[in-house]
Coordinates of C-alpha atoms in Angstrom, one line a residue:
X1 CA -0.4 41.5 -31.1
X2 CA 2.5 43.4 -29.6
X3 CA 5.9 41.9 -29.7
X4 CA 8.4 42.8 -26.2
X5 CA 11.6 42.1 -25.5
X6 CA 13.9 42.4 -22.7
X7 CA 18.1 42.5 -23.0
X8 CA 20.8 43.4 -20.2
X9 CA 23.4 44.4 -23.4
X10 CA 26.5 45.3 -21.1
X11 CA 26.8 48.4 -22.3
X12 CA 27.8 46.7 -25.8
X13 CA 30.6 44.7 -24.5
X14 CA 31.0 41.1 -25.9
X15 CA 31.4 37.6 -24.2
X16 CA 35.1 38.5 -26.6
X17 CA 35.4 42.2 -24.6
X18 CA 34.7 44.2 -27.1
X19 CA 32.6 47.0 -27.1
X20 CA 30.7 47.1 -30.6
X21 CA 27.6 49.0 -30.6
X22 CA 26.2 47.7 -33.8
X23 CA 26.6 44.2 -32.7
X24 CA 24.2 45.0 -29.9
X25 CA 22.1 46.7 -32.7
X26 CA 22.2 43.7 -35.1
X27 CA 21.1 41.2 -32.6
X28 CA 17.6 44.1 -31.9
X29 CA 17.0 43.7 -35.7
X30 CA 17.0 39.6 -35.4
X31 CA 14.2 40.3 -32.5
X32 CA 12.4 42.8 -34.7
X33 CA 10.6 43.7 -31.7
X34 CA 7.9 46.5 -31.2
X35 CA 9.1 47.6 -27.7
X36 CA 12.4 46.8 -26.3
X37 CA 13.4 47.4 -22.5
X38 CA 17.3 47.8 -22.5
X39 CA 19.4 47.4 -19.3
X40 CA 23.2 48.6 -18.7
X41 CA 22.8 50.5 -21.7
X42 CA 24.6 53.7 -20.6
X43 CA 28.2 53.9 -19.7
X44 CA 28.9 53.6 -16.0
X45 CA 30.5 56.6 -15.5
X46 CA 31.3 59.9 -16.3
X47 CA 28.1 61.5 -18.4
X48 CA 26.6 58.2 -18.5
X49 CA 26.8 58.7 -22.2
X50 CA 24.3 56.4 -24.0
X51 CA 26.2 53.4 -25.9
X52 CA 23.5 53.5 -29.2
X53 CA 24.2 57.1 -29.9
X54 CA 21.0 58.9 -31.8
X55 CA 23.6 58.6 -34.6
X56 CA 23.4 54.4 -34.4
X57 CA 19.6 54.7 -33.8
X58 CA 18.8 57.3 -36.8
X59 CA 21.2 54.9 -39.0
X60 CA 19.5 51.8 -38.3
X61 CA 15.9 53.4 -38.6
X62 CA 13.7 51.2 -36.9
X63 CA 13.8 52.6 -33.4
X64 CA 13.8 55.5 -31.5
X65 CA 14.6 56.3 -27.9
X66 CA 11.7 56.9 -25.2
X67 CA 12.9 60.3 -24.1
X68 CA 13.1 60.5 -20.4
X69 CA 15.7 63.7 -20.5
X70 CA 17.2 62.8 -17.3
X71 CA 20.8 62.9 -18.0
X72 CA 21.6 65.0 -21.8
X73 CA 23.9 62.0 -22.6
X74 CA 21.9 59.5 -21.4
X75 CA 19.4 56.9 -22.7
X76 CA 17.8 56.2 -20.1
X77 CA 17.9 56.4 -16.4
X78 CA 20.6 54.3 -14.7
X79 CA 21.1 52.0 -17.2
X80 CA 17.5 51.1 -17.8
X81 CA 15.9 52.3 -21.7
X82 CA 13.2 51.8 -24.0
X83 CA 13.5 51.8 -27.8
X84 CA 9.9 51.8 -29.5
X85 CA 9.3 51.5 -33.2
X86 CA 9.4 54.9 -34.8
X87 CA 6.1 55.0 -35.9
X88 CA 4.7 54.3 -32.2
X89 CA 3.7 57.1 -30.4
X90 CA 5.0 58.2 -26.4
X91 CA 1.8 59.1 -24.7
X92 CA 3.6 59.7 -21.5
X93 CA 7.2 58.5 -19.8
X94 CA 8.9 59.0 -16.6
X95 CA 11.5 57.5 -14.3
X96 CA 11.0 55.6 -11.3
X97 CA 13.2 55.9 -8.2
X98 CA 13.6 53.1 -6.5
X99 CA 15.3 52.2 -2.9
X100 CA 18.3 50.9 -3.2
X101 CA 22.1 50.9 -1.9
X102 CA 23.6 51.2 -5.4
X103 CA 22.3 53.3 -7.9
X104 CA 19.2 51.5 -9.2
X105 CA 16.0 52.8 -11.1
X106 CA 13.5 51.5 -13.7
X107 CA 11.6 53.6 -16.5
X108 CA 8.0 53.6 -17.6
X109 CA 6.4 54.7 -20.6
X110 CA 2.7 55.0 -21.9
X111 CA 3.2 54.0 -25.6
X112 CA 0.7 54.0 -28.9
X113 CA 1.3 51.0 -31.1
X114 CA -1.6 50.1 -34.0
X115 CA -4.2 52.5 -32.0
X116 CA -3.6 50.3 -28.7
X117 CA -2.3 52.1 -25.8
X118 CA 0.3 49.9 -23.9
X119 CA 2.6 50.5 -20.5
X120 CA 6.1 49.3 -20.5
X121 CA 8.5 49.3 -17.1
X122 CA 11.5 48.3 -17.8
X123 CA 13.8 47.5 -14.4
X124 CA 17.3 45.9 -13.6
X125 CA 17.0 44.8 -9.8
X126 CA 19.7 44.6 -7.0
X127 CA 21.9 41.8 -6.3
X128 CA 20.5 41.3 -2.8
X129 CA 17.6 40.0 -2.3
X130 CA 16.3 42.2 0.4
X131 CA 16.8 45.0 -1.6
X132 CA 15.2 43.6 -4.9
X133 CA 11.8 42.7 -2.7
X134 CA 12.1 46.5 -2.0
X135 CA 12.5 47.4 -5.3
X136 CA 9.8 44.7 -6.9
X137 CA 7.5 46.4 -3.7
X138 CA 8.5 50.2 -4.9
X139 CA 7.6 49.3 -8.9
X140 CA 3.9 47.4 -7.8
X141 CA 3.1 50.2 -5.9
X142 CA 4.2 52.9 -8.5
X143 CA 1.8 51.3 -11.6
X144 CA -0.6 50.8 -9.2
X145 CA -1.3 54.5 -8.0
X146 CA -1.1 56.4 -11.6
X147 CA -3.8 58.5 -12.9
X148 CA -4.2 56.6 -15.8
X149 CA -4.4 52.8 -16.2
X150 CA -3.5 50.7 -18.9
X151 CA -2.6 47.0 -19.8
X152 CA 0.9 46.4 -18.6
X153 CA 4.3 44.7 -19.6
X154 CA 7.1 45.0 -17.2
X155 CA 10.1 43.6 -18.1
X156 CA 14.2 43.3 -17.1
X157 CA 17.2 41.8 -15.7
X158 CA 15.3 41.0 -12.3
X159 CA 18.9 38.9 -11.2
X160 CA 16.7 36.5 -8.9
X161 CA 18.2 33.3 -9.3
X162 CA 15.2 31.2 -7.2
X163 CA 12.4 29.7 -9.6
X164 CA 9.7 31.3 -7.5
X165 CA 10.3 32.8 -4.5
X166 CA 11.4 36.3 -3.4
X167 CA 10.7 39.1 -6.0
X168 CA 9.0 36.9 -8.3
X169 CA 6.8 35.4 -5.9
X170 CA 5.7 39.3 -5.3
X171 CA 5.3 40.1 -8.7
X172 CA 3.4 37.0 -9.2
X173 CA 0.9 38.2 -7.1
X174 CA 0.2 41.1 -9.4
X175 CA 1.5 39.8 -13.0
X176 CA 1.8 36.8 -14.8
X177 CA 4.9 35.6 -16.1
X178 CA 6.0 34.7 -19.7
X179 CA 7.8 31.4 -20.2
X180 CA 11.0 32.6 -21.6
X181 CA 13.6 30.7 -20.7
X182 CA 17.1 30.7 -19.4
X183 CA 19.5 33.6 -20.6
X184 CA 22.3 33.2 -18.7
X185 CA 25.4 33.0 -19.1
X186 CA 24.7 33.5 -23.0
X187 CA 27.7 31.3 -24.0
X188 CA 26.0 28.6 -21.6
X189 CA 22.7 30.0 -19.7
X190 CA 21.5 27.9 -16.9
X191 CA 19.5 30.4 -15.3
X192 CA 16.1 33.0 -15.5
X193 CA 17.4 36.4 -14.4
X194 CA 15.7 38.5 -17.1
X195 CA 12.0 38.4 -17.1
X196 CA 8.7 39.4 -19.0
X197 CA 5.6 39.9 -17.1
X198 CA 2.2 41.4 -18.1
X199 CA -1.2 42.4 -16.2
X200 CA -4.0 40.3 -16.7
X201 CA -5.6 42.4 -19.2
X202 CA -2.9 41.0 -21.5
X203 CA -2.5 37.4 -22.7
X204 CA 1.0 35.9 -23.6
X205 CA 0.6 34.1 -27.4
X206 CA 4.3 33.5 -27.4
X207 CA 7.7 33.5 -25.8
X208 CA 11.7 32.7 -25.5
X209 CA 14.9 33.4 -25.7
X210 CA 17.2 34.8 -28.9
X211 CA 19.8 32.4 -28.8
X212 CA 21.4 33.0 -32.2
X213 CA 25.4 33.1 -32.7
X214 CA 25.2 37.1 -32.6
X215 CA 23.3 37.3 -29.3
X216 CA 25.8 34.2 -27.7
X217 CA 29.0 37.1 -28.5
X218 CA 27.1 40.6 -28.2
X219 CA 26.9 40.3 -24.5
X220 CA 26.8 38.1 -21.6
X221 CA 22.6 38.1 -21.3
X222 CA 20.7 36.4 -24.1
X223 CA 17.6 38.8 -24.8
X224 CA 14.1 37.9 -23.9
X225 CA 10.9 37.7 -26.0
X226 CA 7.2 37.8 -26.1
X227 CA 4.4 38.8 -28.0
X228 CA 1.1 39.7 -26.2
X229 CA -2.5 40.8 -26.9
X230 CA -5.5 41.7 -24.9
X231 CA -6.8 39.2 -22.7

C-alpha cells in the first residue's frame, strides 16, 4: 500500500499569520506520507522562491522535491509540488499547463515506490467554476494521451464547494474519489475543497483528514489523506 496526501499550506502562513516553514514541515511528519502533492507552496511573487528551502528538506530528511526545473527558485510550478520519500525513485515528471485567467497549473510525476510504479497530478483549480471544468477537462485529457500508462492518484485543492456537480462530477467520470472529509476552514472546516482521486486500477483502503492542533494553526487547509493499492 501507498500512503498520499494532499495540503494547500499557504505558503507556510498560519491561521496566527505567521510564516514558519517548519510548522508546515512538522505537520508532513504527523502524515508520514509516501507522496505528498503541495499547493501555494511557492511565494507569490518575485522568484517564486520555494517556502521548504532544499536546506528545510535536506534537514528534515524524509523527503525530497520532484524536480520539475521550471523556475531555479521554485518548487514546483505555480504553487503546485510533490515531495516523495527519498528512497522513491522519479521515473519521469513534467508540468501541465492549464487554461486559465490567473496563473494556474498542475504537475505530474511517474514515481517508483517498493518496485510499484505510480502517477501523481497534483492541481489547485480556479475559483470560477467555468474555468475549473476547463481545467478538470485540460488535466483528463493530459493523463489520458501519455505514452506510458500507469495507475493514477490525482490530488489538490480543487476549491469546488458543490458535493457533486461541476468538476467533480467530470472527474467522477474518470476517477473515483476518496472519502476524506472536510478541510476547511482548518480552525472550523465545513467544506471538501481539497480532494484525492485514483484510477480504477487503484483501490482506496483508507482515508481523512489530519486534524491535529499543528495542522488547525500551520495553515488555513487541513491536509488530506489516503493510502491506496492495486485494485
Amino acid at each position: 500500500m501507498i500512503k498520499v496526501a494532499s495540503y494547500n499550506m499557504r505558503k507556510s502562513i498560519g491561521t496566527d499569520r505567521r510564516r514558519r516553514p517548519e510548522r508546515t514541515l512538522a505537520v508532513l511528519g504527523e502524515i508520514d506520507a509516501d507522496v505528498i502533492a503541495l499547493q501555494e507552496a511557492d511565494r507569490r511573487f518575485g522568484t517564486r522562491a520555494a517556502v521548504l528551502t532544499d536546506h528545510l528538506l535536506g534537514d528534515h530528511g524524509a523527503w525530497k522535491a520532484v524536480p520539475f526545473g521550471i523556475r531555479q527558485r521554485s518548487m514546483g510550478w505555480h504553487g503546485n509540488a510533490l515531495l516523495v520519500r527519498a528512497d522513491a525513485q522519479v521515473v519521469d515528471c513534467e508540468a501541465i499547463h492549464l487554461p486559465s485567467l490567473e496563473p494556474r497549473g498542475a504537475v505530474m510525476a511517474d514515481l517508483r515506490i517498493r518496485g510499484q510504479v505510480i502517477r501523481v497530478v497534483g492541481m489547485h483549480l480556479d475559483l470560477s467554476g467555468l474555468w475549473r471544468r476547463r481545467q478538470a477537462a485540460a488535466i483528463i485529457a493530459h493523463v489520458e494521451a501519455s505514452t506510458h500508462q500507469y495507475p493514477t492518484v490525482l490530488m489538490g485543492d480543487l476549491n469546488e464547494w458543490s458535493a457533486g456537480s461541476g468538476c467533480l462530477r467530470d472527474f467522477a467520470a474518470h476517477f473515483d474519489f476518496a472519502d476524506t472529509g472536510k478541510s476547511f476552514h482548518a480552525r472550523k472546516p465545513v467544506a471538501r475543497l481539497d480532494r484525492i482521486m485514483a484510477s480504477r486500477e487503484l483501490t482506496f483502503t483508507e482515508a481523512g483528514v489530519h486534524d491535529s492542533m499543528s495542522a488547525r494553526t500551520a495553515s488555513d487547509h487541513l491536509p488530506v489523506w489516503a493510502t491506496v493499492k492495486t485494485a
